[in-house]
CSV table of C-alpha atoms and ligand atoms in Angstrom, one decimal:
chain,number,residue,atom,x,y,z
A,4,MET,CA,170.3,20.2,2.9
A,5,SER,CA,170.5,23.0,5.4
A,6,GLU,CA,168.4,23.7,8.3
A,7,ARG,CA,166.1,26.7,7.9
A,8,PRO,CA,166.3,28.9,11.0
A,9,ASP,CA,163.5,31.0,9.5
A,10,THR,CA,161.1,28.1,9.6
A,11,PRO,CA,159.6,27.8,13.0
A,12,VAL,CA,159.6,24.2,14.2
A,13,VAL,CA,156.3,22.6,15.2
A,14,VAL,CA,156.4,20.4,18.3
A,15,ALA,CA,153.7,17.8,18.6
A,16,PRO,CA,153.7,15.9,21.9
A,17,SER,CA,152.5,12.3,21.5
A,18,ILE,CA,150.0,11.4,24.3
A,19,LEU,CA,151.0,7.8,23.9
A,20,ALA,CA,153.7,8.6,26.6
A,21,ALA,CA,151.3,10.6,28.8
A,22,ASP,CA,149.6,9.3,32.0
A,23,PHE,CA,146.4,7.8,30.5
A,24,SER,CA,144.6,8.1,33.8
A,25,ARG,CA,145.0,11.9,33.6
A,26,LEU,CA,144.8,12.7,29.9
A,27,ARG,CA,142.9,15.9,30.3
A,28,GLU,CA,145.5,17.3,32.7
A,29,GLU,CA,148.3,16.1,30.5
A,30,LEU,CA,146.8,18.0,27.5
A,31,HIS,CA,146.5,21.2,29.6
A,32,ALA,CA,150.1,20.8,30.8
A,33,VAL,CA,151.7,20.4,27.3
A,34,GLU,CA,149.6,23.3,26.0
A,35,ALA,CA,150.8,25.5,28.8
A,36,ALA,CA,154.3,24.3,28.1
A,37,GLY,CA,154.3,25.6,24.6
A,38,ALA,CA,153.2,22.6,22.4
A,39,ASP,CA,151.9,23.4,18.9
A,40,TRP,CA,149.9,20.4,18.1
A,41,ILE,CA,148.7,17.3,19.9
A,42,HIS,CA,149.8,14.0,18.3
A,43,LEU,CA,147.4,11.1,18.8
A,44,ASP,CA,148.6,7.6,18.0
A,45,VAL,CA,145.9,5.1,17.0
A,46,MET,CA,146.9,1.5,17.0
A,47,ASP,CA,144.8,-1.6,16.1
A,48,GLY,CA,146.9,-4.6,17.2
A,49,HIS,CA,146.9,-5.7,13.5
A,50,PHE,CA,148.8,-3.1,11.4
A,51,VAL,CA,151.1,-2.7,14.4
A,52,PRO,CA,151.6,-5.1,17.4
A,53,ASN,CA,150.0,-2.8,20.0
A,54,ILE,CA,146.5,-1.4,20.8
A,55,SER,CA,146.1,2.2,22.0
A,56,PHE,CA,142.7,4.0,21.6
A,57,GLY,CA,140.1,4.9,19.0
A,58,PRO,CA,137.8,7.8,18.0
A,59,VAL,CA,135.8,7.8,21.3
A,60,VAL,CA,138.9,8.9,23.2
A,61,VAL,CA,139.8,11.5,20.6
A,62,LYS,CA,136.3,12.9,20.9
A,63,SER,CA,136.3,13.0,24.6
A,64,LEU,CA,139.6,14.9,24.6
A,65,ARG,CA,138.7,17.4,21.9
A,66,PRO,CA,136.9,19.9,24.2
A,67,HIS,CA,140.0,20.0,26.5
A,68,SER,CA,142.5,21.5,24.2
A,69,ARG,CA,142.7,24.4,21.8
A,70,LEU,CA,145.6,22.9,19.8
A,71,PRO,CA,145.2,21.1,16.5
A,72,PHE,CA,144.7,17.3,16.8
A,73,ASP,CA,147.2,15.4,14.6
A,74,VAL,CA,145.8,11.9,14.4
A,75,HIS,CA,148.3,9.2,13.3
A,76,LEU,CA,146.4,6.1,12.2
A,77,MET,CA,148.3,2.9,12.5
A,78,ILE,CA,145.4,0.8,11.5
A,79,ALA,CA,144.4,-1.4,8.5
A,80,PRO,CA,142.1,-1.0,6.9
A,81,ALA,CA,141.8,2.7,7.6
A,82,ASP,CA,139.1,3.7,5.3
A,83,PRO,CA,136.1,2.5,7.3
A,84,TYR,CA,137.2,4.7,10.3
A,85,LEU,CA,138.1,8.0,8.6
A,86,ALA,CA,134.7,9.6,9.1
A,87,ALA,CA,134.7,8.6,12.7
A,88,PHE,CA,138.0,10.3,13.3
A,89,ALA,CA,136.9,13.4,11.4
A,90,ASP,CA,133.7,13.5,13.5
A,91,ALA,CA,135.7,13.0,16.6
A,92,GLY,CA,137.5,16.3,16.0
A,93,ALA,CA,140.8,15.4,14.2
A,94,ASP,CA,142.3,18.3,12.3
A,95,ARG,CA,145.0,16.3,10.5
A,96,ILE,CA,144.5,12.6,9.7
A,97,SER,CA,147.5,10.6,8.5
A,98,VAL,CA,147.4,7.1,7.0
A,99,HIS,CA,150.3,4.8,6.3
A,100,ALA,CA,151.3,4.1,2.7
A,101,GLU,CA,151.6,0.4,3.7
A,102,ALA,CA,148.2,0.1,5.3
A,103,GLY,CA,146.3,-0.8,2.1
A,104,PRO,CA,146.1,-0.8,-1.7
A,105,HIS,CA,144.1,2.4,-2.0
A,106,LEU,CA,146.2,5.1,-0.4
A,107,HIS,CA,145.2,7.6,-3.0
A,108,ARG,CA,141.5,7.1,-2.3
A,109,SER,CA,142.1,7.3,1.5
A,110,LEU,CA,143.8,10.7,1.1
A,111,GLN,CA,141.0,11.9,-1.2
A,112,THR,CA,138.4,10.8,1.4
A,113,ILE,CA,140.2,12.7,4.3
A,114,ARG,CA,140.2,15.9,2.2
A,115,ALA,CA,136.5,15.4,1.3
A,116,LEU,CA,135.8,15.1,5.0
A,117,GLY,CA,137.2,18.6,5.4
A,118,LYS,CA,140.4,17.5,7.2
A,119,ARG,CA,144.1,17.8,6.3
A,120,PRO,CA,145.4,14.6,4.9
A,121,GLY,CA,148.8,13.2,5.7
A,122,VAL,CA,150.8,10.2,4.5
A,123,VAL,CA,153.2,8.1,6.7
A,124,LEU,CA,156.2,6.1,5.6
A,125,ASN,CA,157.5,3.2,7.6
A,126,PRO,CA,161.3,2.9,7.9
A,127,ALA,CA,161.5,0.3,5.0
A,128,THR,CA,159.3,2.4,2.6
A,129,PRO,CA,161.2,4.6,0.2
A,130,ALA,CA,160.5,8.2,-0.4
A,131,GLU,CA,159.4,7.4,-3.9
A,132,ALA,CA,156.2,6.0,-2.5
A,133,LEU,CA,155.1,9.6,-2.3
A,134,ALA,CA,155.6,10.4,-5.9
A,135,HIS,CA,151.9,10.1,-7.0
A,136,VAL,CA,150.2,11.3,-3.8
A,137,LEU,CA,152.2,14.4,-2.9
A,138,ASP,CA,149.6,16.6,-4.6
A,139,LEU,CA,146.9,15.3,-2.2
A,140,VAL,CA,148.6,15.8,1.2
A,141,ASP,CA,149.3,18.6,3.6
A,142,LEU,CA,151.7,16.5,5.7
A,143,VAL,CA,154.3,13.8,5.2
A,144,LEU,CA,155.4,11.8,8.2
A,145,VAL,CA,158.6,9.9,8.1
A,146,MET,CA,158.8,7.3,10.8
A,147,THR,CA,162.1,7.3,12.6
A,148,VAL,CA,161.3,4.0,14.4
A,149,ASN,CA,159.1,1.1,13.5
A,150,PRO,CA,155.6,2.1,14.6
A,151,GLY,CA,153.8,0.5,17.5
A,152,PHE,CA,155.6,1.6,20.6
A,153,GLY,CA,157.0,4.7,22.3
A,154,GLY,CA,160.5,4.8,23.7
A,155,GLN,CA,162.4,3.2,20.9
A,156,SER,CA,165.8,4.3,19.5
A,157,PHE,CA,166.0,6.7,16.6
A,158,LEU,CA,166.9,5.1,13.3
A,159,ASP,CA,169.8,7.0,11.7
A,160,SER,CA,169.0,5.3,8.4
A,161,GLN,CA,165.9,7.6,8.0
A,162,LEU,CA,168.0,10.8,7.8
A,163,SER,CA,168.6,10.4,4.0
A,164,LYS,CA,164.9,9.7,3.5
A,165,ILE,CA,164.0,12.9,5.3
A,166,ALA,CA,166.4,14.9,3.0
A,167,ALA,CA,164.9,13.2,-0.1
A,168,VAL,CA,161.3,14.1,1.0
A,169,ARG,CA,162.5,17.6,1.7
A,170,HIS,CA,163.6,17.9,-1.9
A,171,MET,CA,160.3,16.4,-3.2
A,172,ILE,CA,158.3,18.9,-1.1
A,173,ASP,CA,160.4,21.9,-2.2
A,174,ALA,CA,160.1,20.8,-5.8
A,175,SER,CA,156.3,20.5,-5.5
A,176,GLY,CA,156.0,24.2,-4.5
A,177,ARG,CA,153.2,23.3,-2.1
A,178,SER,CA,153.1,23.9,1.6
A,179,ILE,CA,153.5,20.5,3.1
A,180,ALA,CA,154.6,19.8,6.7
A,181,LEU,CA,157.5,17.3,7.0
A,182,GLU,CA,157.0,15.5,10.3
A,183,VAL,CA,159.2,12.9,12.0
A,184,ASP,CA,158.1,10.5,14.7
A,185,GLY,CA,160.1,8.2,16.9
A,186,GLY,CA,163.1,8.7,19.2
A,187,ILE,CA,162.9,12.4,18.8
A,188,ALA,CA,164.9,14.0,21.7
A,189,PRO,CA,167.2,17.0,22.2
A,190,GLU,CA,170.0,14.8,20.8
A,191,THR,CA,168.3,13.8,17.6
A,192,SER,CA,166.2,16.9,16.9
A,193,PRO,CA,169.1,19.0,15.4
A,194,ARG,CA,169.8,16.1,13.0
A,195,VAL,CA,166.3,15.8,11.7
A,196,ARG,CA,166.0,19.6,11.4
A,197,GLN,CA,169.3,19.6,9.5
A,198,ALA,CA,167.9,17.0,7.1
A,199,GLY,CA,164.8,19.1,6.5
A,200,ALA,CA,162.1,18.1,9.0
A,201,ASP,CA,160.0,21.0,10.3
A,202,THR,CA,157.5,19.1,12.6
A,203,LEU,CA,158.7,17.0,15.6
A,204,VAL,CA,156.6,14.4,17.3
A,205,ALA,CA,157.9,13.5,20.7
A,206,GLY,CA,156.5,11.2,23.4
A,207,THR,CA,159.1,10.0,25.9
A,208,SER,CA,161.3,13.1,25.6
A,209,ILE,CA,158.4,15.3,26.8
A,210,PHE,CA,156.1,13.2,29.0
A,211,GLY,CA,159.0,11.3,30.5
A,212,THR,CA,160.3,14.4,32.1
A,213,HIS,CA,159.2,16.6,35.0
A,214,ASP,CA,159.4,19.9,33.1
A,215,TYR,CA,157.4,19.8,29.9
A,216,ALA,CA,158.3,23.4,29.0
A,217,ALA,CA,162.0,22.8,29.3
A,218,ALA,CA,161.6,19.6,27.3
A,219,ILE,CA,159.8,21.3,24.5
A,220,ALA,CA,162.2,24.2,24.5
A,221,ALA,CA,165.1,21.7,24.3
A,222,LEU,CA,163.5,20.1,21.2
A,223,ARG,CA,163.2,23.5,19.6
A,224,GLY,CA,166.9,24.0,20.2
A,225,ALA,CA,166.6,26.6,22.9
A,226,PRO,CA,168.8,26.3,26.0
A,227,ARG,CA,167.3,24.4,28.9
B,7,DX5,C1,155.1,5.1,17.5
B,7,DX5,C2,154.3,6.4,17.6
B,7,DX5,C3,155.0,7.5,18.1
B,7,DX5,C4,155.5,7.4,19.6
B,7,DX5,C5,156.8,8.1,19.7
B,7,DX5,O1,154.4,4.1,16.9
B,7,DX5,O2,153.8,6.7,16.3
B,7,DX5,O3,154.2,8.7,18.0
B,7,DX5,O4,154.6,7.8,20.5
B,7,DX5,O5,157.3,7.9,20.9
B,7,DX5,P1,158.7,8.4,21.4
B,7,DX5,O6,158.8,9.8,21.2
B,7,DX5,O7,158.8,7.9,22.8
B,7,DX5,O8,159.7,7.6,20.5
B,8,ZN,ZN1,152.8,8.8,15.9
């Protein structure tokens, strides 16, 4: 699977690694630095062993950015909260395939709320889990770490899954973003791009630096 230089890469900074006492300023800074989307990681202390924030925070941030809000729900159950995240201003809402028995219904609900649905695969979940929901989604997120925490090491084992998902998306003929999340840095971004990813979530490798524009450019493959 070859990288497509003609496909512009989307960079979505994850605010999980931002300074939570200055979230508005952090949003402004990554927007000025060239970010494409804002990635918001919602964790419930149940589906994943960490708690982050909920729809109230998403809603309070919405007026402070012009960028699309890419909401990654790491919660179970997800269905009772989908409307709240839609109302809060999410543009894309992604749910984990592992989060409940009714993934198909969750994705239909997100679409019915007028938002773009996404499906997320944990590292242990095979690409085949997408087979009967690909027609419902605008985004597939392949986790390249186990969800729950920022700053973890990239899992090489996920590269073959990214390539498999790339084949499935191409075969579908639909326009579906292929996003990766976890351990994405200038060292790993060329590898996921080569495997077929077009959308890069990055927390530590952006917010952990002093120059967000240089960090985003480095993820895109431009010289620092
Ligand atoms: C992990 C989250 C990621 C996380 C990535 O559960 O879904 O979005 O913020 O963090 P880094 O880029 O630091 O690996
Ligand atoms: Zn995420």
